[in-house]
Amino acid sequence: MNHNKKTVPMIAERKNSLKKIVALTAFDYSFSRLIDTTDI
């Protein structure tokens, strides 16, 4: 698992390079644990 901190400049650079940004939202503990096991 890669838990590198993302900063606003990093996100802006990614957006400007036209690369897709993938994000997931978990509203409870069980889903957050599932998301942590993925490569997203």
Short mmCIF file of N, CA and C in Angstrom, two decimals:
data_model
loop_
_atom_site.label_atom_id
_atom_site.label_comp_id
_atom_site.label_asym_id
_atom_site.label_seq_id
_atom_site.Cartn_x
_atom_site.Cartn_y
_atom_site.Cartn_z
N MET A 1 0.83 -1.18 0.00
CA MET A 1 0.00 0.00 0.00
C MET A 1 0.87 1.24 0.00
N ASN A 2 0.52 2.18 -0.82
CA ASN A 2 1.26 3.42 -0.93
C ASN A 2 0.45 4.53 -0.28
N HIS A 3 0.91 5.02 0.86
CA HIS A 3 0.18 6.07 1.58
C HIS A 3 0.95 7.39 1.54
N ASN A 4 1.51 7.73 0.38
CA ASN A 4 2.23 8.99 0.26
C ASN A 4 1.26 10.15 0.38
N LYS A 5 1.69 11.19 1.06
CA LYS A 5 0.86 12.37 1.25
C LYS A 5 0.72 13.11 -0.08
N LYS A 6 -0.49 13.50 -0.40
CA LYS A 6 -0.75 14.26 -1.62
C LYS A 6 -0.93 15.73 -1.24
N THR A 7 -0.30 16.60 -1.99
CA THR A 7 -0.39 18.03 -1.71
C THR A 7 -1.19 18.72 -2.82
N VAL A 8 -1.65 19.93 -2.53
CA VAL A 8 -2.41 20.69 -3.52
C VAL A 8 -1.59 20.91 -4.79
N PRO A 9 -0.31 21.31 -4.71
CA PRO A 9 0.47 21.47 -5.94
C PRO A 9 0.60 20.17 -6.74
N MET A 10 0.71 19.03 -6.05
CA MET A 10 0.80 17.74 -6.76
C MET A 10 -0.49 17.45 -7.51
N ILE A 11 -1.63 17.72 -6.88
CA ILE A 11 -2.92 17.49 -7.52
C ILE A 11 -3.10 18.44 -8.70
N ALA A 12 -2.73 19.70 -8.54
CA ALA A 12 -2.85 20.68 -9.63
C ALA A 12 -1.97 20.28 -10.81
N GLU A 13 -0.76 19.81 -10.53
CA GLU A 13 0.14 19.37 -11.60
C GLU A 13 -0.46 18.18 -12.35
N ARG A 14 -1.04 17.26 -11.62
CA ARG A 14 -1.68 16.09 -12.24
C ARG A 14 -2.84 16.53 -13.12
N LYS A 15 -3.64 17.47 -12.63
CA LYS A 15 -4.78 17.96 -13.41
C LYS A 15 -4.31 18.66 -14.68
N ASN A 16 -3.26 19.46 -14.57
CA ASN A 16 -2.74 20.19 -15.74
C ASN A 16 -2.12 19.26 -16.76
N SER A 17 -1.66 18.08 -16.34
CA SER A 17 -1.06 17.14 -17.28
C SER A 17 -2.12 16.26 -17.95
N LEU A 18 -3.40 16.49 -17.64
CA LEU A 18 -4.54 15.78 -18.21
C LEU A 18 -4.58 14.30 -17.83
N LYS A 19 -3.85 13.91 -16.78
CA LYS A 19 -3.95 12.54 -16.27
C LYS A 19 -5.18 12.46 -15.37
N LYS A 20 -5.83 11.32 -15.40
CA LYS A 20 -7.02 11.15 -14.58
C LYS A 20 -6.65 11.04 -13.10
N ILE A 21 -7.51 11.59 -12.27
CA ILE A 21 -7.35 11.50 -10.82
C ILE A 21 -8.44 10.57 -10.30
N VAL A 22 -8.03 9.53 -9.58
CA VAL A 22 -8.98 8.56 -9.03
C VAL A 22 -9.08 8.77 -7.53
N ALA A 23 -10.31 8.81 -7.04
CA ALA A 23 -10.53 8.98 -5.60
C ALA A 23 -11.75 8.17 -5.18
N LEU A 24 -11.69 7.66 -3.98
CA LEU A 24 -12.82 6.93 -3.40
C LEU A 24 -13.15 7.54 -2.05
N THR A 25 -14.42 7.49 -1.68
CA THR A 25 -14.86 7.99 -0.39
C THR A 25 -15.50 6.86 0.38
N ALA A 26 -15.10 6.72 1.63
CA ALA A 26 -15.69 5.70 2.50
C ALA A 26 -16.37 6.40 3.67
N PHE A 27 -17.59 6.01 3.93
CA PHE A 27 -18.36 6.66 4.99
C PHE A 27 -18.38 5.87 6.29
N ASP A 28 -17.80 4.68 6.29
CA ASP A 28 -17.74 3.92 7.53
C ASP A 28 -16.47 3.08 7.57
N TYR A 29 -16.22 2.50 8.72
CA TYR A 29 -14.97 1.78 8.96
C TYR A 29 -14.80 0.58 8.04
N SER A 30 -15.85 -0.19 7.82
CA SER A 30 -15.71 -1.41 7.02
C SER A 30 -15.33 -1.09 5.58
N PHE A 31 -15.93 -0.07 5.00
CA PHE A 31 -15.56 0.30 3.63
C PHE A 31 -14.18 0.93 3.57
N SER A 32 -13.80 1.67 4.58
CA SER A 32 -12.46 2.26 4.57
C SER A 32 -11.39 1.17 4.63
N ARG A 33 -11.64 0.10 5.37
CA ARG A 33 -10.70 -1.02 5.41
C ARG A 33 -10.61 -1.71 4.05
N LEU A 34 -11.73 -1.87 3.37
CA LEU A 34 -11.73 -2.47 2.03
C LEU A 34 -10.95 -1.60 1.05
N ILE A 35 -11.17 -0.32 1.09
CA ILE A 35 -10.48 0.60 0.18
C ILE A 35 -8.98 0.59 0.46
N ASP A 36 -8.58 0.50 1.72
CA ASP A 36 -7.16 0.46 2.05
C ASP A 36 -6.46 -0.77 1.48
N THR A 37 -7.18 -1.82 1.19
CA THR A 37 -6.56 -3.03 0.65
C THR A 37 -6.40 -2.98 -0.87
N THR A 38 -6.93 -1.96 -1.52
CA THR A 38 -6.84 -1.85 -2.98
C THR A 38 -5.62 -1.03 -3.38
N ASP A 39 -5.34 -1.00 -4.66
CA ASP A 39 -4.22 -0.22 -5.20
C ASP A 39 -4.65 1.16 -5.68
N ILE A 40 -5.81 1.58 -5.28
CA ILE A 40 -6.30 2.90 -5.72
C ILE A 40 -5.83 3.95 -4.75
#
